[in-house]
Short mmCIF file of C-alpha atoms and ligand atoms in Angstrom, two decimals:
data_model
loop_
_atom_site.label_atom_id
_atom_site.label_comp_id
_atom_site.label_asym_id
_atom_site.label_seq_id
_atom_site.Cartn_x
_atom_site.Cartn_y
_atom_site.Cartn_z
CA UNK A 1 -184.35 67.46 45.61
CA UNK A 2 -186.06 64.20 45.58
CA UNK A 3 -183.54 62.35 47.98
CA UNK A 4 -183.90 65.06 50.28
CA UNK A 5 -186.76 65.07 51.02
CA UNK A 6 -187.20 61.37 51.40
CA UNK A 7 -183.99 61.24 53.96
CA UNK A 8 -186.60 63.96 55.41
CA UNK A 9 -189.97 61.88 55.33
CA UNK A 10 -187.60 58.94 56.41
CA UNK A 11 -185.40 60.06 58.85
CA UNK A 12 -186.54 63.69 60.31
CA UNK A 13 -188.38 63.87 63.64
CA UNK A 14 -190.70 66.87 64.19
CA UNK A 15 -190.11 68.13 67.61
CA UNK A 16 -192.63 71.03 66.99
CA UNK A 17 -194.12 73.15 64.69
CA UNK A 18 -191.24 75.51 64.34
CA UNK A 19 -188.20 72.50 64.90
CA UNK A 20 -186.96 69.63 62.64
CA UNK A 21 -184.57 67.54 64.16
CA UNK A 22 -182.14 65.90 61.41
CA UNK A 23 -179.51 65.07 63.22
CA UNK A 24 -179.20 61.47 61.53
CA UNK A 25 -177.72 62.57 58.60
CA UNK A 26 -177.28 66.57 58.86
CA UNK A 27 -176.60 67.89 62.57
CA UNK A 28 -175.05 64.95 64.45
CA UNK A 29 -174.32 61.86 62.05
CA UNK A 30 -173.84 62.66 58.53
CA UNK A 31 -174.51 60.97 55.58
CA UNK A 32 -171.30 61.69 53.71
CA UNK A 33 -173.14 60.05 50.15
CA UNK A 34 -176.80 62.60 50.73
CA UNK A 35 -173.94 65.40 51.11
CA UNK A 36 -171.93 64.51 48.24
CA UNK A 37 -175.26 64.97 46.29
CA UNK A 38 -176.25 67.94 47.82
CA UNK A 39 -172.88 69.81 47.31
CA UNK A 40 -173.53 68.51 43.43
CA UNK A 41 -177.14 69.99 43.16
CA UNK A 42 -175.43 73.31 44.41
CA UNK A 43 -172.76 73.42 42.27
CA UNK A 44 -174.85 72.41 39.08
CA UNK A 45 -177.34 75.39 40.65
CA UNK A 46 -174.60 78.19 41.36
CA UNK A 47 -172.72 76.89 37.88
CA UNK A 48 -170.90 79.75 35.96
CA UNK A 49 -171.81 81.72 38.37
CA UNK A 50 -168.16 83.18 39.09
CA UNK A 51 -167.88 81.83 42.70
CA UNK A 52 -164.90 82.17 44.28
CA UNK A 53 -165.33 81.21 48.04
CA UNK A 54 -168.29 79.22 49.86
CA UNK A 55 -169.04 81.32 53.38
CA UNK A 56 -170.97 78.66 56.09
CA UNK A 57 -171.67 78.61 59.60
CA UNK A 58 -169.88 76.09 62.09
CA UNK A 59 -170.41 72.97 62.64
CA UNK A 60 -173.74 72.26 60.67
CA UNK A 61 -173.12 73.92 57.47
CA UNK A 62 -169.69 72.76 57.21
CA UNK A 63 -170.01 69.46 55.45
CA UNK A 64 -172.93 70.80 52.87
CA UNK A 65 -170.41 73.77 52.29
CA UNK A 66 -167.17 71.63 51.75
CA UNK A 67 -168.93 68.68 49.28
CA UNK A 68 -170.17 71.93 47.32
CA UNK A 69 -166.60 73.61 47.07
CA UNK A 70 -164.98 70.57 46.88
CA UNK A 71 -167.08 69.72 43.26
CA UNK A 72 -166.97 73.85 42.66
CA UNK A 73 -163.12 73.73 42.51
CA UNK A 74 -163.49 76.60 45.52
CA UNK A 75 -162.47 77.18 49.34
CA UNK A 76 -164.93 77.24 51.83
CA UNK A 77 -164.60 79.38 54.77
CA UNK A 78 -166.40 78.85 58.00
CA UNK A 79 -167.40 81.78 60.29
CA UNK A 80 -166.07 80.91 63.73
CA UNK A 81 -168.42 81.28 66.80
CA UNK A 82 -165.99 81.36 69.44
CA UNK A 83 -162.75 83.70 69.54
CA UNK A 84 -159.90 80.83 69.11
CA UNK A 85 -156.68 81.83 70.93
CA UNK A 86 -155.01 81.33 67.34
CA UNK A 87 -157.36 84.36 65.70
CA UNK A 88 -155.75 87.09 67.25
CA UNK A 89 -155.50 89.52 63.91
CA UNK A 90 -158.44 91.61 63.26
CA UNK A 91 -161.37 90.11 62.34
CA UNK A 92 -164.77 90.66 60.15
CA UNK A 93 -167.38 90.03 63.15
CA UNK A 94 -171.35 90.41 63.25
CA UNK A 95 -173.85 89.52 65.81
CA UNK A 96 -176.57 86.53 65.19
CA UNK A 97 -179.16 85.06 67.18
CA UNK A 98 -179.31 81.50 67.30
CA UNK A 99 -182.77 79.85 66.49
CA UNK A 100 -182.16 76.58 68.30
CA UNK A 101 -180.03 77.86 71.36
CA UNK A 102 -181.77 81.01 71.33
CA UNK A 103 -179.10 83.58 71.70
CA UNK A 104 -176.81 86.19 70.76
CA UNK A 105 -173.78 85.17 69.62
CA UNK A 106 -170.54 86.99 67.97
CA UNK A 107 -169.52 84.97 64.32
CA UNK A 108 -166.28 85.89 62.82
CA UNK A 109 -163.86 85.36 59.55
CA UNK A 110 -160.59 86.56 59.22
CA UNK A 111 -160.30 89.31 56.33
CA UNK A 112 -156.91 87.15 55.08
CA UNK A 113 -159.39 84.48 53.64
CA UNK A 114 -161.84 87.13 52.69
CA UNK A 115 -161.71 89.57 50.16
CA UNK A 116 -162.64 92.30 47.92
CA UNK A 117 -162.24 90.30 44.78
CA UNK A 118 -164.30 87.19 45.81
CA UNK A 119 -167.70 86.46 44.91
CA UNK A 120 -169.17 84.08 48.06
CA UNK A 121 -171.75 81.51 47.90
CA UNK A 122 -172.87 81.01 51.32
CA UNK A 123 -174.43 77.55 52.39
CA UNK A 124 -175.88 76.91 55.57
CA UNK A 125 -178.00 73.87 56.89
CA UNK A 126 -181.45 75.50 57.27
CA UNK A 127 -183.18 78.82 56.67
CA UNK A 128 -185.39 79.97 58.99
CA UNK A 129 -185.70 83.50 60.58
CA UNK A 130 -182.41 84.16 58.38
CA UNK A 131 -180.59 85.76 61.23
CA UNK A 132 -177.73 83.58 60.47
CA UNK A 133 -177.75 84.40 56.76
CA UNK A 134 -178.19 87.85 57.54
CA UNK A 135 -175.06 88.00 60.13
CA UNK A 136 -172.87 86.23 57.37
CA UNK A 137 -173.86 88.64 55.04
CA UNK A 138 -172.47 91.92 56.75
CA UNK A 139 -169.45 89.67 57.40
CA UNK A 140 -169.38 89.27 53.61
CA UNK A 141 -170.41 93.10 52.94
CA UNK A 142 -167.71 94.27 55.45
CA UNK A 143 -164.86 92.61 53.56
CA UNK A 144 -166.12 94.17 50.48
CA UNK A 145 -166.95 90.84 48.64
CA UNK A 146 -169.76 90.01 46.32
CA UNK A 147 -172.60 87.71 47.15
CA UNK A 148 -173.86 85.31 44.15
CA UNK A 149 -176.48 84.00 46.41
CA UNK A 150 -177.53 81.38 49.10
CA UNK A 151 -177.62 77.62 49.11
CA UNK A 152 -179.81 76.26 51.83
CA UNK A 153 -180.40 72.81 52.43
CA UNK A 154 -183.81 72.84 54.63
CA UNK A 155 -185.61 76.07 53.84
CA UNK A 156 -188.48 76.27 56.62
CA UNK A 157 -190.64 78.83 54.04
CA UNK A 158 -192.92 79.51 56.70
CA UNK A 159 -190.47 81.65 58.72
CA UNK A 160 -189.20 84.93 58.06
CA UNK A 161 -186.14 83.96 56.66
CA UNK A 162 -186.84 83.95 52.75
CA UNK A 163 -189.39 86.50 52.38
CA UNK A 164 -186.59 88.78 53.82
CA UNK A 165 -184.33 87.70 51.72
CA UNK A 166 -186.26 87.73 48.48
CA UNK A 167 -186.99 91.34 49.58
CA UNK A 168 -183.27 91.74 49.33
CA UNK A 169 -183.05 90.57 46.09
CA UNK A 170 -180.61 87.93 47.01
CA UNK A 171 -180.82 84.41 44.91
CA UNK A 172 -181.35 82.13 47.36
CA UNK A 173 -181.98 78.19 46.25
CA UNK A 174 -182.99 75.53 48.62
CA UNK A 175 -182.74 71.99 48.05
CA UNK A 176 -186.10 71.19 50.15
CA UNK A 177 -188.48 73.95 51.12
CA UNK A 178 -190.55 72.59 53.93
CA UNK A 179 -194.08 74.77 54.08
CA UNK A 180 -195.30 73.18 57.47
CA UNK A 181 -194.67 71.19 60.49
CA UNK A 182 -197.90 71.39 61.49
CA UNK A 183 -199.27 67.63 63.43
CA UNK A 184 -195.92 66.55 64.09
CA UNK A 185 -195.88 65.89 60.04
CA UNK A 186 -193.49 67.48 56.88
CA UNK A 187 -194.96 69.29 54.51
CA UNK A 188 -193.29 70.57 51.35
CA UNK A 189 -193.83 73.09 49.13
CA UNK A 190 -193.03 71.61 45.90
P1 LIG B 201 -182.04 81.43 61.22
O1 LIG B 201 -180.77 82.17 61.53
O2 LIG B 201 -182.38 81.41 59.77
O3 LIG B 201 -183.20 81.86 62.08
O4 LIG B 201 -181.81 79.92 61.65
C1 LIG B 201 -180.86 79.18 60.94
C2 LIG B 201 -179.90 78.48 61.85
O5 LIG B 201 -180.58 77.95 63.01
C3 LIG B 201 -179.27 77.34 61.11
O6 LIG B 201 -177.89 77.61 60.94
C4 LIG B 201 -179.51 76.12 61.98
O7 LIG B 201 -178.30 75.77 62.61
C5 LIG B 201 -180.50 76.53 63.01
N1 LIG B 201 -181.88 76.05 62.77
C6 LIG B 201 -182.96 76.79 62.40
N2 LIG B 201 -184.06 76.04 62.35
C7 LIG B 201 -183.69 74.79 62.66
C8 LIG B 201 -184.42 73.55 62.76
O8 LIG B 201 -185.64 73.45 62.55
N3 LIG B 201 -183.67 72.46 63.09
C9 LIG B 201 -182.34 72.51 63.32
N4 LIG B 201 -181.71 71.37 63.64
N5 LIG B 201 -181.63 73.67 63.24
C10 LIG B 201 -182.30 74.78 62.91
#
């Protein structure tokens, strides 16, 4: 995705050969017009698909995942890091490590918004080792959903993440695939 990539080039700061910081327009500010885009290049990707939900991650996946649902005609359910004092039912849980904070952490969706007759699209922000992927889909195998596939938005190919999931045989599509952040510089694949 062309405009990706250039809000990338433009606006991403390389803090090492593993990290991109986009917290201009993905992680801190957001650019509500690039999302609006994004969630468009999803839902033209994931058409006819049969999706019923979009699974994310909070807080960075949440405003890919609700522009996508929100031109998909489809809710989009969040998987809650932190035990609220308001989720007090059972819950769908799964463990993930977190790349950036480096980790484990409990993630959790209530099996009233989750279900056996949904087919989930799960977006996320980026895709790196795919632990986060990986937790949300037990969440979405344990509620005995479907899984049409994975909409990333920053796909660092060099890590673990989509080989794994390839391996899978999950579809997973990503709107820029970044093959290197070697030299403090972005390098995509295509
Ligand atoms: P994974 O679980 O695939 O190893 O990592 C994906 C998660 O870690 C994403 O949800 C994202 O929040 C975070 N993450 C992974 N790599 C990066 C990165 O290079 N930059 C930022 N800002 N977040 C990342």
């Amino acid at each position: 995705m062309h405009a990706l990539q250039q809000k990338i080039r433009e606006e991403g700061i390389v803090l090492s050969e593993q990290v991109l910081k986009v917290d201009a327009f993905l992680n801190h500010q957001i650019d509500p017009q690039l999302m609006h885009a994004i969630g468009a290049e999803f839902a033209r990707r994931f058409e006819g698909t049969g999706v019923t939900k979009i699974v994310t991650l909070e807080a960075s996946g949440i405003a890919p995942a609700v522009m996508t649902g929100l031109i998909m005609g489809v809710p989009v359910i969040f998987a809650r890091k932190h035990a609220s004092l308001t989720l007090t039912e059972h819950l769908l849980v799964a463990e993930v490590y977190s790349f950036t904070k480096q980790h484990n952490s409990m993630v959790a969706i209530s099996p009233r918004h989750l279900g056996a007759d949904d087919h989930v699209l799960i977006i996320d922000d980026f895709l790196a080792n795919g632990r986060a992927a990986q937790a949300l889909i037990s969440i979405i195998q344990q509620a005995g959903a479907t899984l049409a596939g994975l909409g990333i938005v920053i796909e660092k190919s060099f890590q673990a993440g989509r080989a794994e999931l390839d391996a899978q045989g999950y579809r997973v599509e990503s709107l820029a695939r970044v093959s290197s952040l070697a030299s403090g510089r972005v390098t995509f694949l295509d």
